[in-house]
């Protein structure tokens, strides 16, 4: 893996994925080669150059790319599924226009490689829900999912028409302890740990048997770095790759937490996010990612729960 010449810009660096990706890429390339950007700064980026950036502002984005000699962009800014449904027109605008801004930069050869995440939200109620394949019926029912599906098609189009080296993963729900989640339907599986540690109980906004594809954040960051460093000929899908880690329901994760805290209890009060979850796959088949560039997850459910509880406990007592 060559780590010599990259100069990286992360857009949406202050979010759940961005904080961890910035830290990991800084370990690999040195903090001075990883520019963090977001709508506002946080103390997560004391060691990185930071730029205040609205991803919709194409000129400001261009100026930052030129100023820092950026070669690689990881574009993470978006409205997610639950917040997207509250503000659909803005979700469409942000998710699509900001993608065009970075795709155009790549098309004009100001950068050489682009990462943009898609999501299991590209699937919908007519998709087969078990072991969902890479290629299948896709009729997303959220604005977020519609924007991700359209984004995938645009990525492939820019690759084919303009030779843009864009790479993408359809992340499942991501679970990490380093930052708070930002408006997704899978976020219950992050909140549940905070409440388990604080109050030993959790009220789930999804019903007990709602199984969804999920993944530990460390696995997701590793997948992101692996796909971005794979030789171009191994990246045979330029829309977005299915990516699978674990599949579990609120009842499953609660049972695993109970092994650590026998007095933990869970109750269920489904809200509008239940319909979103019901429209998504329960498990994902990611054989293309495994076969093309060697993907393999490291976390199962017991390991994920143990890791979350140990690390969150440390942050709460620090
Ligand atoms: P998040 O909401 O935690 O973070 C998004 C970041 O983008 C925030 O820091 C926010 O301030 C920033 N942002 C919002 N609008 C912006 C703008 N106009 N300009 C610049 N920055 C802006 O989201 P996340 O969970 O880190 O997700 C990052 C990406 O990964 C998104 O594209 C999301 O769709 C995708 N994804 C996430 C998950 C998940 O489970 N977290 C799953 C699938 C896909
Ligand atoms: C969400 O729930 O919106 C995200 C996702 C799966 O894309 N976590």
Coordinates of C-alpha atoms and ligand atoms in Angstrom, one line a residue:
X1 CA 0.0 0.0 0.0
X2 CA 1.7 3.2 -1.1
X3 CA 1.3 6.0 1.3
X4 CA 3.7 8.5 -0.1
X5 CA 2.1 11.1 -2.3
X6 CA -1.5 11.3 -1.1
X7 CA -2.9 14.7 0.1
X8 CA -6.3 14.0 1.4
X9 CA -9.4 16.1 2.0
X10 CA -12.2 14.7 4.1
X11 CA -15.6 16.5 3.6
X12 CA -18.0 16.0 6.6
X13 CA -15.0 15.1 8.8
X14 CA -16.8 16.0 12.0
X15 CA -19.4 13.2 11.6
X16 CA -19.6 9.6 12.9
X17 CA -17.4 8.2 10.1
X18 CA -15.3 11.3 9.4
X19 CA -13.8 11.5 12.9
X20 CA -12.5 7.9 12.8
X21 CA -11.5 8.1 9.1
X22 CA -9.5 11.3 9.7
X23 CA -7.7 9.7 12.7
X24 CA -6.9 6.5 10.7
X25 CA -5.7 8.3 7.6
X26 CA -3.6 10.7 9.8
X27 CA -1.8 7.6 11.3
X28 CA -1.1 6.4 7.8
X29 CA -0.1 9.7 6.0
X30 CA 0.7 12.1 8.9
X31 CA -1.8 14.6 10.2
X32 CA -0.5 17.4 8.0
X33 CA -1.4 15.5 4.9
X34 CA -5.1 15.0 6.0
X35 CA -7.2 18.1 5.7
X36 CA -10.4 17.9 7.7
X37 CA -13.4 20.0 6.7
X38 CA -16.9 20.4 7.9
X39 CA -19.5 23.1 8.5
X40 CA -17.8 23.9 11.8
X41 CA -14.6 22.8 13.6
X42 CA -14.4 20.6 16.7
X43 CA -11.5 19.7 19.0
X44 CA -11.2 16.3 17.2
X45 CA -8.9 18.0 14.7
X46 CA -6.3 19.7 16.8
X47 CA -3.5 18.1 14.8
X48 CA -5.0 18.3 11.3
X49 CA -5.3 21.3 9.0
X50 CA -9.0 22.3 9.2
X51 CA -11.1 24.1 6.7
X52 CA -14.6 25.4 7.3
X53 CA -16.5 24.2 4.2
X54 CA -20.1 24.0 3.0
X55 CA -19.9 21.1 0.5
X56 CA -22.5 22.9 -1.6
X57 CA -20.0 25.8 -2.2
X58 CA -18.2 24.6 -5.3
X59 CA -15.8 27.6 -5.5
X60 CA -14.8 27.3 -1.8
X61 CA -14.2 23.5 -2.4
X62 CA -12.1 24.2 -5.4
X63 CA -10.0 26.8 -3.6
X64 CA -9.3 24.4 -0.7
X65 CA -8.3 21.7 -3.2
X66 CA -5.9 24.1 -4.9
X67 CA -4.6 25.6 -1.6
X68 CA -3.6 22.2 -0.1
X69 CA -2.7 20.4 -3.4
X70 CA -5.4 17.7 -2.6
X71 CA -5.1 14.5 -4.6
X72 CA -7.8 12.3 -2.8
X73 CA -11.2 13.3 -1.5
X74 CA -13.4 11.3 0.9
X75 CA -16.8 13.0 0.6
X76 CA -18.9 12.1 3.6
X77 CA -21.3 15.0 4.0
X78 CA -25.0 14.0 3.6
X79 CA -28.3 14.0 5.4
X80 CA -29.1 10.4 6.5
X81 CA -32.3 8.5 6.3
X82 CA -34.3 9.8 9.3
X83 CA -33.3 13.5 9.0
X84 CA -33.6 13.2 5.2
X85 CA -37.3 12.3 5.6
X86 CA -37.9 15.4 7.8
X87 CA -36.4 17.6 5.1
X88 CA -36.6 15.8 1.8
X89 CA -35.9 18.7 -0.7
X90 CA -32.8 19.8 1.2
X91 CA -31.7 16.1 1.6
X92 CA -31.9 15.8 -2.2
X93 CA -30.1 19.1 -2.8
X94 CA -27.2 18.4 -0.4
X95 CA -26.7 14.7 -1.2
X96 CA -26.8 15.2 -5.0
X97 CA -25.3 18.7 -5.6
X98 CA -22.3 18.1 -3.2
X99 CA -21.6 14.8 -5.1
X100 CA -21.6 16.6 -8.4
X101 CA -19.1 19.1 -7.0
X102 CA -16.6 16.4 -6.2
X103 CA -17.2 14.4 -9.3
X104 CA -16.6 17.5 -11.4
X105 CA -13.3 18.2 -9.6
X106 CA -12.2 14.6 -10.5
X107 CA -13.5 14.9 -14.0
X108 CA -11.4 18.1 -14.5
X109 CA -8.4 16.2 -13.0
X110 CA -7.9 18.4 -10.0
X111 CA -8.0 15.3 -7.9
X112 CA -7.0 11.7 -8.9
X113 CA -9.3 9.6 -6.7
X114 CA -12.6 10.0 -5.0
X115 CA -14.4 8.1 -2.2
X116 CA -18.2 8.5 -1.8
X117 CA -20.3 6.2 0.5
X118 CA -23.6 4.7 -0.5
X119 CA -25.9 2.7 1.8
X120 CA -28.1 -0.3 2.2
X121 CA -30.8 2.4 1.9
X122 CA -30.6 2.0 -1.9
X123 CA -32.7 -1.1 -1.5
X124 CA -36.5 -0.9 -0.9
X125 CA -39.6 -3.0 0.0
X126 CA -39.6 -4.9 -3.2
X127 CA -35.9 -6.0 -2.8
X128 CA -35.4 -9.6 -1.6
X129 CA -34.6 -9.1 2.1
X130 CA -32.4 -12.0 3.0
X131 CA -28.9 -12.2 1.7
X132 CA -29.6 -9.3 -0.6
X133 CA -27.4 -9.7 -3.7
X134 CA -25.4 -6.9 -5.4
X135 CA -27.7 -6.9 -8.4
X136 CA -31.4 -7.1 -7.6
X137 CA -34.6 -5.0 -7.6
X138 CA -33.9 -1.6 -6.1
X139 CA -36.9 0.7 -5.4
X140 CA -35.8 2.8 -2.4
X141 CA -38.6 4.4 -0.5
X142 CA -36.7 7.2 1.3
X143 CA -35.3 10.4 -0.2
X144 CA -32.0 9.3 1.3
X145 CA -32.1 6.0 -0.5
X146 CA -33.2 7.6 -3.7
X147 CA -30.3 10.1 -3.5
X148 CA -27.9 7.2 -2.8
X149 CA -29.2 5.1 -5.7
X150 CA -29.0 8.1 -8.1
X151 CA -25.5 8.9 -6.8
X152 CA -24.4 5.4 -7.6
X153 CA -25.6 5.7 -11.2
X154 CA -23.8 9.1 -11.5
X155 CA -20.6 7.6 -10.1
X156 CA -20.6 4.8 -12.7
X157 CA -21.5 7.3 -15.4
X158 CA -18.6 9.6 -14.5
X159 CA -16.3 6.6 -14.4
X160 CA -17.4 5.4 -17.9
X161 CA -17.7 8.7 -19.6
X162 CA -14.9 10.7 -17.9
X163 CA -12.6 8.0 -16.5
X164 CA -13.2 9.3 -12.9
X165 CA -11.6 7.0 -10.4
X166 CA -14.5 6.9 -7.9
X167 CA -14.9 4.1 -5.4
X168 CA -17.9 3.4 -3.2
X169 CA -19.3 1.1 -0.6
X170 CA -22.9 0.5 0.4
X171 CA -22.4 0.7 4.2
X172 CA -24.7 -1.1 6.5
X173 CA -25.6 0.6 9.9
X174 CA -22.3 1.6 11.5
X175 CA -21.5 1.3 15.2
X176 CA -18.7 3.1 16.8
X177 CA -17.9 4.7 20.2
X178 CA -15.8 7.7 19.2
X179 CA -18.6 10.0 18.1
X180 CA -22.4 10.5 18.3
X181 CA -24.5 9.2 15.4
X182 CA -26.1 11.7 13.0
X183 CA -29.7 11.0 12.1
X184 CA -29.9 7.4 10.8
X185 CA -32.4 4.6 11.3
X186 CA -29.7 2.2 12.5
X187 CA -28.6 4.6 15.2
X188 CA -30.5 2.8 17.9
X189 CA -27.7 0.3 17.9
X190 CA -25.3 3.1 19.0
X191 CA -27.6 4.8 21.5
X192 CA -28.4 1.5 23.2
X193 CA -24.8 1.3 24.5
X194 CA -24.9 4.8 26.0
X195 CA -28.2 4.1 27.7
X196 CA -27.0 0.7 28.9
X197 CA -24.0 2.3 30.6
X198 CA -26.0 5.2 32.0
X199 CA -29.4 3.8 33.0
X200 CA -29.2 0.1 32.4
X201 CA -32.3 0.4 30.2
X202 CA -33.2 1.4 26.6
X203 CA -36.4 2.2 24.7
X204 CA -35.9 1.1 21.1
X205 CA -37.5 3.1 18.3
X206 CA -37.5 -0.2 16.2
X207 CA -39.5 -3.3 17.1
X208 CA -37.8 -6.2 18.8
X209 CA -37.4 -8.5 15.7
X210 CA -36.3 -5.9 13.2
X211 CA -33.1 -7.4 11.9
X212 CA -30.8 -5.1 9.9
X213 CA -27.3 -5.3 8.4
X214 CA -24.8 -3.7 10.7
X215 CA -21.0 -3.3 11.1
X216 CA -18.4 -2.2 13.6
X217 CA -16.9 1.2 12.6
X218 CA -13.4 -0.3 12.7
X219 CA -14.4 -2.8 10.0
X220 CA -16.0 0.0 7.9
X221 CA -13.0 2.2 8.1
X222 CA -10.7 -0.7 7.1
X223 CA -13.1 -1.5 4.2
X224 CA -12.9 2.1 3.1
X225 CA -9.1 2.2 3.2
X226 CA -8.9 -1.2 1.4
X227 CA -11.1 -0.2 -1.5
X228 CA -9.3 3.1 -1.9
X229 CA -6.0 1.3 -2.1
X230 CA -7.0 -1.6 -4.2
X231 CA -5.4 -1.7 -7.7
X232 CA -7.9 -0.1 -10.2
X233 CA -8.3 -3.3 -12.2
X234 CA -9.8 -5.0 -9.0
X235 CA -12.5 -2.4 -8.7
X236 CA -15.0 -3.9 -11.2
X237 CA -18.1 -2.1 -9.8
X238 CA -18.0 1.7 -10.1
X239 CA -21.5 2.2 -8.7
X240 CA -21.1 0.9 -5.2
X241 CA -20.2 -2.5 -3.6
X242 CA -22.5 -4.4 -1.2
X243 CA -20.6 -4.7 2.1
X244 CA -21.6 -7.0 4.9
X245 CA -20.6 -7.4 8.5
X246 CA -23.2 -8.7 11.0
X247 CA -27.0 -8.9 11.0
X248 CA -29.0 -8.5 14.2
X249 CA -32.2 -7.1 15.7
X250 CA -32.8 -5.0 18.8
X251 CA -33.7 -8.2 20.7
X252 CA -30.4 -9.8 19.7
X253 CA -28.2 -6.9 20.7
X254 CA -30.1 -6.5 24.0
X255 CA -29.5 -10.1 24.8
X256 CA -25.8 -9.7 24.2
X257 CA -25.6 -6.5 26.4
X258 CA -27.4 -8.5 29.1
X259 CA -24.5 -10.9 29.3
X260 CA -22.4 -7.9 30.5
X261 CA -25.2 -6.2 32.5
X262 CA -27.7 -8.8 33.8
X263 CA -30.0 -5.9 35.0
X264 CA -30.2 -4.3 31.6
X265 CA -33.7 -4.1 30.1
X266 CA -35.1 -3.1 26.8
X267 CA -38.6 -1.8 25.8
X268 CA -40.0 -1.1 22.3
X269 CA -41.8 2.0 21.0
X270 CA -41.5 2.0 17.2
X271 CA -41.8 5.4 15.5
X272 CA -41.6 6.6 11.9
X273 CA -38.2 5.0 11.5
X274 CA -39.8 1.5 11.7
X275 CA -41.2 1.9 8.2
X276 CA -37.8 2.8 6.9
X277 CA -36.2 -0.2 8.6
X278 CA -38.9 -2.5 7.3
X279 CA -38.1 -1.4 3.7
X280 CA -34.4 -2.4 4.1
X281 CA -32.6 -5.8 3.8
X282 CA -32.1 -8.0 6.8
X283 CA -28.8 -9.3 5.6
X284 CA -26.5 -8.6 2.6
X285 CA -24.6 -10.8 0.2
X286 CA -21.3 -9.1 -0.5
X287 CA -19.5 -11.8 -2.5
X288 CA -18.4 -9.3 -5.1
X289 CA -16.4 -7.2 -2.5
X290 CA -14.9 -10.4 -1.1
X291 CA -14.0 -11.8 -4.6
X292 CA -12.8 -8.6 -6.3
X293 CA -10.7 -6.9 -3.6
X294 CA -10.6 -9.4 -0.7
X295 CA -13.1 -7.9 1.8
X296 CA -13.6 -9.8 5.1
X297 CA -15.1 -8.4 8.3
X298 CA -13.5 -9.0 11.7
X299 CA -16.3 -8.2 14.2
X300 CA -19.1 -10.6 15.1
X301 CA -21.9 -9.5 17.5
X302 CA -20.3 -10.6 20.8
X303 CA -17.0 -8.9 19.9
X304 CA -18.7 -5.7 18.8
X305 CA -20.7 -5.5 22.0
X306 CA -17.7 -6.1 24.2
X307 CA -15.6 -3.6 22.3
X308 CA -18.3 -0.9 22.5
X309 CA -18.9 -1.4 26.2
X310 CA -15.2 -1.4 27.2
X311 CA -14.4 1.7 25.1
X312 CA -17.5 3.7 26.1
X313 CA -16.9 2.9 29.8
X314 CA -13.3 4.3 29.4
X315 CA -14.5 7.5 27.8
X316 CA -17.2 8.0 30.5
X317 CA -14.8 7.5 33.4
X318 CA -11.9 9.5 31.8
Ligands
LIG1 P1 -22.9 12.2 10.1 O1 -24.3 12.8 10.0 O2 -22.5 11.7 11.4 O3 -21.8 13.2 9.5 C1 -22.0 14.0 8.4 C2 -21.1 15.2 8.5 O4 -21.3 16.0 7.4 C3 -21.5 16.0 9.8 O5 -20.3 16.3 10.5 C4 -22.1 17.3 9.2 O6 -21.8 18.5 9.9 C5 -21.4 17.3 7.8 N1 -22.2 18.1 6.9 C6 -23.5 18.2 6.7 N2 -23.8 19.1 5.8 C7 -22.6 19.6 5.3 C8 -22.3 20.5 4.3 N3 -23.2 21.2 3.6 N4 -21.0 20.7 4.1 C9 -20.0 20.1 4.8 N5 -20.3 19.2 5.7 C10 -21.6 19.0 6.0 O7 -22.9 11.0 9.0 P2 -22.0 9.7 9.0 O8 -22.7 8.6 9.8 O9 -20.6 10.1 9.4 O10 -22.1 9.3 7.5 C11 -21.2 9.8 6.5 C12 -21.5 9.3 5.1 O11 -21.6 7.9 5.2 C13 -22.9 9.8 4.6 O12 -22.8 10.0 3.2 C14 -23.8 8.6 4.9 O13 -24.9 8.6 4.0 C15 -22.9 7.4 4.7 N6 -23.4 6.3 5.5 C16 -23.3 6.2 6.8 C17 -23.8 5.1 7.5 C18 -23.8 5.1 9.0 O14 -24.3 4.1 9.6 N7 -23.2 6.0 9.7 C19 -24.3 4.1 6.8 C20 -24.4 4.1 5.4 C21 -23.9 5.2 4.7
LIG2 C1 -29.1 5.3 8.2 O1 -29.7 4.6 9.1 O2 -29.6 6.2 7.6 C2 -27.6 5.0 7.9 C3 -27.6 4.1 6.8 C4 -27.7 2.7 6.9 O3 -27.4 4.6 5.7 N1 -27.0 4.4 9.1

